[in-house]
Coordinates of C-alpha atoms and ligand atoms in Angstrom, one line a residue:
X21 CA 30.2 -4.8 -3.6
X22 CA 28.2 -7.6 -5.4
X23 CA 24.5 -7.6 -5.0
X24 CA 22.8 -10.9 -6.3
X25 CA 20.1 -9.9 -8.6
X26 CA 17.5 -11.1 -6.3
X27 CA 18.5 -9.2 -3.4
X28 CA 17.9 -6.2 -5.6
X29 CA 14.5 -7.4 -6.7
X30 CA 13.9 -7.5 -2.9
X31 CA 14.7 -3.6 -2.6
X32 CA 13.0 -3.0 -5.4
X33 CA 9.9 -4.2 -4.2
X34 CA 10.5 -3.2 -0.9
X35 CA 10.6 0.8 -2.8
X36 CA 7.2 0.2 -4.4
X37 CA 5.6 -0.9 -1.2
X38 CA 6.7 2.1 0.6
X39 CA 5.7 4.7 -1.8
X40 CA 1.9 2.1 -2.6
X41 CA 1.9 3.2 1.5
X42 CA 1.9 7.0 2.2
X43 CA -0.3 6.5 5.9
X44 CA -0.4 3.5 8.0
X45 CA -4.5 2.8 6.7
X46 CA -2.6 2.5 3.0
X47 CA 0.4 0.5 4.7
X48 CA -2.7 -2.5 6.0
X49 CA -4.5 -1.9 2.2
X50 CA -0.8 -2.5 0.5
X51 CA -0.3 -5.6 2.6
X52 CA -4.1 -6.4 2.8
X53 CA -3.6 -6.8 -1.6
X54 CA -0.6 -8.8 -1.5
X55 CA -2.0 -11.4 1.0
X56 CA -5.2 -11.6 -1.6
X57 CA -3.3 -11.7 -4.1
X58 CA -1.7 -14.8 -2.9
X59 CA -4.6 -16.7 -1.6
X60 CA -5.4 -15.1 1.9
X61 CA -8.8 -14.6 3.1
X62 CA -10.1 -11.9 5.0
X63 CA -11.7 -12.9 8.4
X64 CA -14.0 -10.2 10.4
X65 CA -13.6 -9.6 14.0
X66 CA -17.2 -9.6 14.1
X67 CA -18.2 -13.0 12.5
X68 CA -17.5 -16.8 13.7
X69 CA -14.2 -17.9 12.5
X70 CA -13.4 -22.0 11.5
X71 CA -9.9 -22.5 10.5
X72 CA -8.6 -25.6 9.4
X73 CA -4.6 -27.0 8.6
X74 CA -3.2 -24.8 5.5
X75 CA -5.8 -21.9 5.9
X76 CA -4.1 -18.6 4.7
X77 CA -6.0 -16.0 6.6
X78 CA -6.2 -12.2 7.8
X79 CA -7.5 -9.6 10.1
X80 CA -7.7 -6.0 10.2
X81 CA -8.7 -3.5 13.4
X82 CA -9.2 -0.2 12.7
X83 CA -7.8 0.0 8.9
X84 CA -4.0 0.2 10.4
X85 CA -3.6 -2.7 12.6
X86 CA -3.5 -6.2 10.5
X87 CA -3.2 -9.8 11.5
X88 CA -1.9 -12.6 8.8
X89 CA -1.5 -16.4 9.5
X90 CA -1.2 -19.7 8.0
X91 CA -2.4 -22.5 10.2
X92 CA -0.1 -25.3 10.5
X93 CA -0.7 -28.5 10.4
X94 CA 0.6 -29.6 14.0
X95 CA -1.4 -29.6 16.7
X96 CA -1.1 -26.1 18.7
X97 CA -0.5 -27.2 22.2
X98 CA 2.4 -29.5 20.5
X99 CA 3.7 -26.8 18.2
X100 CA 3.0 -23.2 19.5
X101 CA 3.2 -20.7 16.6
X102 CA 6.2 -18.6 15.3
X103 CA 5.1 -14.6 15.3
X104 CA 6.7 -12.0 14.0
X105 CA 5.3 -8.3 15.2
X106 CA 5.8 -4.9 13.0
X107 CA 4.7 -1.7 13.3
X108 CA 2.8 0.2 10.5
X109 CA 2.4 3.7 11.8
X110 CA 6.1 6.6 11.7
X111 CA 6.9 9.7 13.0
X112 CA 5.5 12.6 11.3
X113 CA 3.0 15.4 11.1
X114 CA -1.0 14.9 11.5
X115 CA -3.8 17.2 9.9
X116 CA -5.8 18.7 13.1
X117 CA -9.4 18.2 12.9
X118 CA -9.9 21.7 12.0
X119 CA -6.7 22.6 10.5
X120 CA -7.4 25.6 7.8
X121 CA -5.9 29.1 9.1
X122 CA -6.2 31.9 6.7
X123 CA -3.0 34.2 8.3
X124 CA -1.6 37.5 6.0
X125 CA -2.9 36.3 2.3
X126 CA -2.2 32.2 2.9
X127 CA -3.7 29.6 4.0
X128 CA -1.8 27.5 6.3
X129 CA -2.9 23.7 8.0
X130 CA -2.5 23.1 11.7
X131 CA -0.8 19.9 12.5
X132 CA 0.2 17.6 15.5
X133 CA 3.3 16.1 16.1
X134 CA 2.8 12.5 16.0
X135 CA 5.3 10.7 17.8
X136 CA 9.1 11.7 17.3
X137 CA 10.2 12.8 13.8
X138 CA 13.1 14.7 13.1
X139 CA 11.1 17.9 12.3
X140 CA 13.9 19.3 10.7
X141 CA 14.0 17.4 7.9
X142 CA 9.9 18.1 7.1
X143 CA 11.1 21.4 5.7
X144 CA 11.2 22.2 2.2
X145 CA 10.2 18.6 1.4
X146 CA 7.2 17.9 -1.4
X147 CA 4.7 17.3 0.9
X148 CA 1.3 15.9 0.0
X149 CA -1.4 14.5 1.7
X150 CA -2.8 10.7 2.3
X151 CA -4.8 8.8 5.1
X152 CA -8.4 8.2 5.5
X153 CA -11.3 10.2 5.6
X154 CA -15.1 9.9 6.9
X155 CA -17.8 10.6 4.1
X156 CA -21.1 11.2 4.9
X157 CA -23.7 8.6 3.4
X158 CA -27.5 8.5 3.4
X159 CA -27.1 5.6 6.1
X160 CA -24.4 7.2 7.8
X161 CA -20.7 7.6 7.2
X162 CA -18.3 5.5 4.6
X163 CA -14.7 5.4 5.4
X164 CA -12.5 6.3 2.1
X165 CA -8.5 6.5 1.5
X166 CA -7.6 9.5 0.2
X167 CA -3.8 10.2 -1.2
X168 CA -2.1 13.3 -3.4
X169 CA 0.1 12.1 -6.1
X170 CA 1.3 15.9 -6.8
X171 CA 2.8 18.0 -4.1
X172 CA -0.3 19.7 -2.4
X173 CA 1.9 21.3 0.9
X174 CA 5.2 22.5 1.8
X175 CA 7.1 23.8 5.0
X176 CA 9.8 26.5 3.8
X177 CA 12.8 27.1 5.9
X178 CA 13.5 30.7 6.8
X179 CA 16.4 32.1 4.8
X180 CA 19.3 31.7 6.9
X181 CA 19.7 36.2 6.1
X182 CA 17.1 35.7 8.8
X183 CA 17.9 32.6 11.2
X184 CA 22.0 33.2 10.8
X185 CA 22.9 30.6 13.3
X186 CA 21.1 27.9 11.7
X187 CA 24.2 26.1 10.9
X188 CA 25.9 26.3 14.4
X189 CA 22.8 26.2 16.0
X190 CA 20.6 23.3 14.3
X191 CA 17.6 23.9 12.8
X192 CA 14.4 24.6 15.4
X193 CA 10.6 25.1 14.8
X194 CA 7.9 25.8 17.4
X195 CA 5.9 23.3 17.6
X196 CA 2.8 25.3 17.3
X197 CA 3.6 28.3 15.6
X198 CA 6.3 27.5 13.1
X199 CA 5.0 23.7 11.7
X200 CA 1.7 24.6 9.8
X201 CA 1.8 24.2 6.2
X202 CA 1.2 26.5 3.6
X203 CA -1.3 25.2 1.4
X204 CA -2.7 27.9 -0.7
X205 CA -2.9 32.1 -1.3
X206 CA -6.1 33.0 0.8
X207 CA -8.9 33.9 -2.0
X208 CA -11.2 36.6 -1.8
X209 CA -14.1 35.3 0.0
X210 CA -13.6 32.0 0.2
X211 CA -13.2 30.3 3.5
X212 CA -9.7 28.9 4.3
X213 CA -11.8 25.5 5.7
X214 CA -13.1 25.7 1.8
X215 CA -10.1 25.7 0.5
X216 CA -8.7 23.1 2.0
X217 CA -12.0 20.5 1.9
X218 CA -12.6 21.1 -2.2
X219 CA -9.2 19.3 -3.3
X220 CA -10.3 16.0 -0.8
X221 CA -14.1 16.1 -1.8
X222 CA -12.6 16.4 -5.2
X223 CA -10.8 13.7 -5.2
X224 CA -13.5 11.6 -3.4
X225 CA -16.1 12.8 -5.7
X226 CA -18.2 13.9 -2.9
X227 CA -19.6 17.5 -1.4
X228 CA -17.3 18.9 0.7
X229 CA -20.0 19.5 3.3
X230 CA -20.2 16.0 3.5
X231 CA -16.6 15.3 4.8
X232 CA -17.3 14.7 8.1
X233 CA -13.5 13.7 9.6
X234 CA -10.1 13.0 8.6
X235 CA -7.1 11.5 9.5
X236 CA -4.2 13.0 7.2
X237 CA -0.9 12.2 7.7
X238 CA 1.9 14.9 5.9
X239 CA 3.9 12.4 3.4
X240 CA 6.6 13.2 1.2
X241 CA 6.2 12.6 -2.8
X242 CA 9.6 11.9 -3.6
X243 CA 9.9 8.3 -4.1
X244 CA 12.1 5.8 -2.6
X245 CA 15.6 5.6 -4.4
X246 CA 19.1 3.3 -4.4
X247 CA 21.9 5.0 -4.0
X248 CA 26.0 4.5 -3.1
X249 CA 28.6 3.4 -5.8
X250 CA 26.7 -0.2 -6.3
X251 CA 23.4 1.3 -5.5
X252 CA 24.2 -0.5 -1.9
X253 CA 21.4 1.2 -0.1
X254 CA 18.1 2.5 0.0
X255 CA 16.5 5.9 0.8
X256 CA 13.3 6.4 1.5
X257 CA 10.7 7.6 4.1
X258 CA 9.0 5.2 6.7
X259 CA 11.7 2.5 6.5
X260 CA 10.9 2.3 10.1
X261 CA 8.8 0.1 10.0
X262 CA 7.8 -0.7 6.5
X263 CA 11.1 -1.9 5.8
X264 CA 10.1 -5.0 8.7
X265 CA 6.2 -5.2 7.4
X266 CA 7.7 -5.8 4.2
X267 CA 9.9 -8.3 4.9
X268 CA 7.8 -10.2 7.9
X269 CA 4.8 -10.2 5.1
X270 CA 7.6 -11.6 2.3
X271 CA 8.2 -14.5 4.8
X272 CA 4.5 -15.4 5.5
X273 CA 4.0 -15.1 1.5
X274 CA 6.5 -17.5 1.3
X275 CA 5.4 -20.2 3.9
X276 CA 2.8 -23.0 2.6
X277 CA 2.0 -25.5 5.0
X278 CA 4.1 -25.3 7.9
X279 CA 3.9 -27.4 10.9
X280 CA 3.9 -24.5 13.2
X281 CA 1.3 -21.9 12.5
X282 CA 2.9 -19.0 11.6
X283 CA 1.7 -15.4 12.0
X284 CA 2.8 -11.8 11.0
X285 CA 1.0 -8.8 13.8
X286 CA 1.3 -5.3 12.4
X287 CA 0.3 -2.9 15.1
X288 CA -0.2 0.8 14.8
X289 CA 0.3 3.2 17.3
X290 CA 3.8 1.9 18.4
X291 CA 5.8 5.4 17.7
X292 CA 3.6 6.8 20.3
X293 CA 3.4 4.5 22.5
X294 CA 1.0 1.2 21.8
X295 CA -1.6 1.5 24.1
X296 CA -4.4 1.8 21.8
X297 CA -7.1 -0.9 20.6
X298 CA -4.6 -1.3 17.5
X299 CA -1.8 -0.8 18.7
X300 CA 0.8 -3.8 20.2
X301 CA -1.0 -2.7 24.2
X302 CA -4.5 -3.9 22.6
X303 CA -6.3 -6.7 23.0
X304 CA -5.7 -7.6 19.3
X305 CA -3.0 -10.4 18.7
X306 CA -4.2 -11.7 22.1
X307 CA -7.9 -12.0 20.5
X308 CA -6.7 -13.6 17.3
X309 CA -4.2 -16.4 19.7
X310 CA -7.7 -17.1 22.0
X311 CA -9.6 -17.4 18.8
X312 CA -6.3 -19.7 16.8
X313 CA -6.8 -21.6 20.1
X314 CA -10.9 -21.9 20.1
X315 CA -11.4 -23.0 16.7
X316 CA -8.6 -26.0 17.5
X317 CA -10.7 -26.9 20.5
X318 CA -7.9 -26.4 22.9
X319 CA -8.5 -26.3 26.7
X320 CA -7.1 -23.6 29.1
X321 CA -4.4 -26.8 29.7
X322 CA -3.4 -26.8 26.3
X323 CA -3.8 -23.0 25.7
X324 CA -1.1 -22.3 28.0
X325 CA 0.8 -25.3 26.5
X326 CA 0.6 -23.0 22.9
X327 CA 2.2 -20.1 24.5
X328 CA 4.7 -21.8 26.3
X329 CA 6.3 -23.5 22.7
X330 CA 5.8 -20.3 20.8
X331 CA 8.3 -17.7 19.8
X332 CA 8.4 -13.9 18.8
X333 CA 10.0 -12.0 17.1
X334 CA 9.6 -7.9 17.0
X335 CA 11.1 -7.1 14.0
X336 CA 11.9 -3.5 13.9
X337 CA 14.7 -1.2 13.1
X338 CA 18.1 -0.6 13.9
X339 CA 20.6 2.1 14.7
X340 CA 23.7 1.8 12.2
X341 CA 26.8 2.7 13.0
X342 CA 27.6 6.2 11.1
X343 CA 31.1 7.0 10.4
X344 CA 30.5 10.8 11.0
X345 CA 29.4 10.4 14.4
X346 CA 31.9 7.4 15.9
X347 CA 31.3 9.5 19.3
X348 CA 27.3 8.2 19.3
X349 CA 28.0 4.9 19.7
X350 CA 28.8 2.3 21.8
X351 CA 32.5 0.5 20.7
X352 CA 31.9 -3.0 20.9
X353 CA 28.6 -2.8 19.4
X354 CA 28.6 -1.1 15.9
X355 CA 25.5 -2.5 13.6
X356 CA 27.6 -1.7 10.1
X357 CA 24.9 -1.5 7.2
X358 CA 25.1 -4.4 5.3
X359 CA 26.3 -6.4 7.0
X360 CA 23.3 -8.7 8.2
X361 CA 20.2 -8.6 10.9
X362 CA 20.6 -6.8 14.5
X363 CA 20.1 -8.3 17.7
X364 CA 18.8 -5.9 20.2
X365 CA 19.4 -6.2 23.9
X366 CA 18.9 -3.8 26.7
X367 CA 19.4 -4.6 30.1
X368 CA 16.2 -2.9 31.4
X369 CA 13.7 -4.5 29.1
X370 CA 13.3 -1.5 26.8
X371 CA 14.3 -4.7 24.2
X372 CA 12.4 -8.0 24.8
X373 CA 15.3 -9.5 23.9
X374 CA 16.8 -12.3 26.4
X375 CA 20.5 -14.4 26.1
X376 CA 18.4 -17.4 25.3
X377 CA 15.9 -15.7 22.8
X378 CA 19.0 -13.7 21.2
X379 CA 21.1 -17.8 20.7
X380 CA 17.9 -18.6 19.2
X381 CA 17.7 -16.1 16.9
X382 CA 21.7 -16.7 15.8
X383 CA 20.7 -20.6 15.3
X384 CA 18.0 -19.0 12.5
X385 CA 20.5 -16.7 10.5
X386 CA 23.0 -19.7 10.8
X387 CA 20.5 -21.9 9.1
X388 CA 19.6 -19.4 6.9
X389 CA 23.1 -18.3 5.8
X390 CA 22.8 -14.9 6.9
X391 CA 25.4 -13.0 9.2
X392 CA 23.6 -11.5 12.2
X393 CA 25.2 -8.6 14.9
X394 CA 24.6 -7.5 18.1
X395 CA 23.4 -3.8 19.1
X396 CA 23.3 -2.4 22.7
X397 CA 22.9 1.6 23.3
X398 CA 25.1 3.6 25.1
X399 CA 25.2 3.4 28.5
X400 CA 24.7 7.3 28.7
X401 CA 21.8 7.9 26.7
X402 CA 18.1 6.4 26.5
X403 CA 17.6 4.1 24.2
X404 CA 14.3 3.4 22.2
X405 CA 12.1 0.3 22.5
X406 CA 9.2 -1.5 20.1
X407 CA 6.2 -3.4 20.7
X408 CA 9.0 -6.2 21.7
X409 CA 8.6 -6.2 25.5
X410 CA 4.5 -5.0 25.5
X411 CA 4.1 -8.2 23.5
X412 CA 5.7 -10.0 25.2
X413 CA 4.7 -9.1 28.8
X414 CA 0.9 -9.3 27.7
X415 CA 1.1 -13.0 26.3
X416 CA 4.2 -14.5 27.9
X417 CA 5.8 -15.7 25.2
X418 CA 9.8 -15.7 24.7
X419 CA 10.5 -13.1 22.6
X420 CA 13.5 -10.9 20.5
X421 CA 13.8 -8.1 19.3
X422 CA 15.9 -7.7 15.4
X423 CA 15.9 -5.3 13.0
X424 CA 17.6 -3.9 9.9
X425 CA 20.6 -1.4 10.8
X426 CA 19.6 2.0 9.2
X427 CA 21.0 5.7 9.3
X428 CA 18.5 8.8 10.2
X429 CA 16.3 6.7 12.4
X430 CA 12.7 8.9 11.7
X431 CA 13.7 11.3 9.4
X432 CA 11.3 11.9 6.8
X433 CA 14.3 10.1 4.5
X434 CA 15.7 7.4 6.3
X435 CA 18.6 5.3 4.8
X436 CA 19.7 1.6 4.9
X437 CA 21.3 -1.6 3.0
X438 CA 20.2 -3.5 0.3
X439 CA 21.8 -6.6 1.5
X440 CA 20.4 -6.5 5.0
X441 CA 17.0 -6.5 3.9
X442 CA 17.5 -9.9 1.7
X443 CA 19.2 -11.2 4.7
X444 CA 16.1 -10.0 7.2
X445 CA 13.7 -11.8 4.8
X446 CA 16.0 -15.0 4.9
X447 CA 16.3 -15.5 8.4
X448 CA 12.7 -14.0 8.8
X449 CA 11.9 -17.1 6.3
X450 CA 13.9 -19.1 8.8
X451 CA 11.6 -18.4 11.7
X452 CA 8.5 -19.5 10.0
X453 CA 10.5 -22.7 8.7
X454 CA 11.7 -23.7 11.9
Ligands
CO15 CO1 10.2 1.6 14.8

């Protein structure tokens, strides 16, 4: 298979934004650089905002949520805008708020399950840690991100002398008793809480008396990689959904002065559900659309004229077919990797995707040269959903949901195609063009 060089670039780049993005607060400081780095501004929730035609602007709520646009130069109520909606936050484990245990000569963290990882695949991964933490400050707190480059924690499997049906079985931990992760051999009168503050408050430079809270997120150190006979597909952790912010965020880069404003909404809190002030079940985007609206001195008229003649797009990821498991699927719907952008549909709105908003979303690929495919679940099982229909039931504007076809949907090392993600940024490009 023939990969144009800059398909691969786009990989590439897509590899070094993952691993620059260990937690969802280093996913929004990632993207937060890039749009600097190309000439967005950062707005503050808390200030007056005046936008003008061409502005490149952003937002951010709560360090994981971020909002980027680029106002158009047609008038609102004529032109709506063209969103696309990611998600920030994966599947994993979470450092509890008081997580060190000292338990026969280690010390082992306590950790939640945040949303719905495959937890078998956590174990005997190089683990590390990275998030944000709460310093104490003579005025009050400072917020700080905090990541491990080396390998600081580790979940070993039991031997299978000791778990001899693993293999016919599958591979089970307790939640609560079987998931902590070993850290470090207890020391002789030193507090297991000690032990695990001094690396952070290292790192930070600070006391560790003086770490106040933390939200850690478990990551793995091993960095994205290509792999298959042409190096046709990436690995990785967090593909869902940094593989969409990534290529939502390409498209945005690469819009200067549209007609349409144009706006990329990367929520957090989607894997568990959205309803959160950052998350897709918040006020946010709705916020930043009154605000868009405001500053263009548009009346509760025209306002609803805006949402009417706008479109979005949840961009999110999809289930590949896998050749190993033909039985999974549903036959006239395998998503085959690499070959082009998924169109989601579910009868029961788990999708927000409609006939109409699905023909629109061929019309893009078509004009952007892309091939696109159609995905529907089985029938038997329960399928997923994304910030698709929450967004689009809170502002009423047609949306679809598309995505990348991937294998290992929330593993901690998810696969998928080099090819589809150029495509996704084409006809991503396309939706912000049209
Ligand atoms: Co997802």
């Amino acid at each position: 298979m023939t990969i144009p060089a800059n398909t691969r670039q786009q990989a590439q780049d897509l590899l070094d934004f993952i691993d620059a993005s260990p937690s969802p607060w280093h996913a929004v400081a990632t993207c937060e650089q890039r749009l600097q780095a190309a000439g967005f501004a950062r707005l503050d929730e808390t200030e007056r905002w005046t936008l003008q035609a061409g502005d490149k602007r952003y937002v951010v709520r709560g360090d994981a949520a971020i909002i980027a646009f680029v106002v158009g130069s047609a008038a609102l109520a004529e032109s709506g805008l063209r969103i696309i909606g990611a998600h920030t936050d994966s599947p994993g484990l979470r450092i509890k708020p008081r997580p060190a245990e000292e338990v026969g000569g280690m010390v082992r963290l306590g950790v939640e399950v945040y949303g719905g990882p495959i937890l078998a695949t956590f174990a005997d991964r190089d683990l590390s840690l990275a998030g944000r933490v709460h310093v104490r400050t003579p005025d009050g707190f400072a917020t700080r991100l905090v990541r491990f480059a080396d390998p600081l924690l580790r979940l070993p499997n039991l031997a299978i002398h000791m778990n001899r049906e693993v293999n016919e079985s599958g591979l089970k931990f307790n939640k609560q008793s079987e998931l902590p992760l070993l850290l470090g051999v207890a020391e002789e009168g030193v507090k297991a809480d000690a032990r695990f503050r001094q690396p952070i408050a290292a790192a930070l430079g600070v006391e560790p008396g003086d770490l106040l809270t933390w939200e850690l997120n478990a990551y793995d150190t091993q960095k994205g990689s290509l792999w298959g006979a042409d190096r046709e597909f990436i690995a990785d952790s967090q593909l869902d959904n940094l593989a969409s912010c990534h290529a939502a965020l390409n498209a945005l880069l690469a819009t200067d002065q549209p007609a349409a404003t144009c706006l990329c909404a990367f929520f957090d809190h989607e894997e568990v559900g959205s309803e959160s002030a950052a998350g897709a079940g918040g006020s946010f985007i709705a916020d930043v659309l009154a605000r868009l609206a405001g500053n263009a001195g548009l009346d509760g008229e025209d306002q609803r004229r805006m949402v009417a003649r706008s479109f979005f797009i949840s961009a999110d990821m999809a289930h590949g077919w896998h050749p190993n498991f033909p039985a999974a699927y549903e036959p006239c719907h395998h998503a085959l990797v690499n070959a082009g952008p998924v169109i989601k549909s579910n009868a029961n709105q788990r999708y927000s995707t409609t006939g109409e908003t699905a023909a629109r979303f061929m019309a893009l690929c078509a004009r952007a040269g892309v091939p696109c495919q159609q995905y529907a679940h089985r029938t038997d099982l329960g399928c997923g959903s994304t910030i698709g229909p929450i967004v689009a039931a809170r502002l009423g504007i047609p949306s679809v949901d598309v995505g990348s076809p991937m294998w290992a949907m929330h593993s901690i090392r998810e696969s998928a195609g080099v090819l589809d993600h150029g495509y996704m940024i084409a006809a991503l490009s396309a939706a912000f063009a049209d």
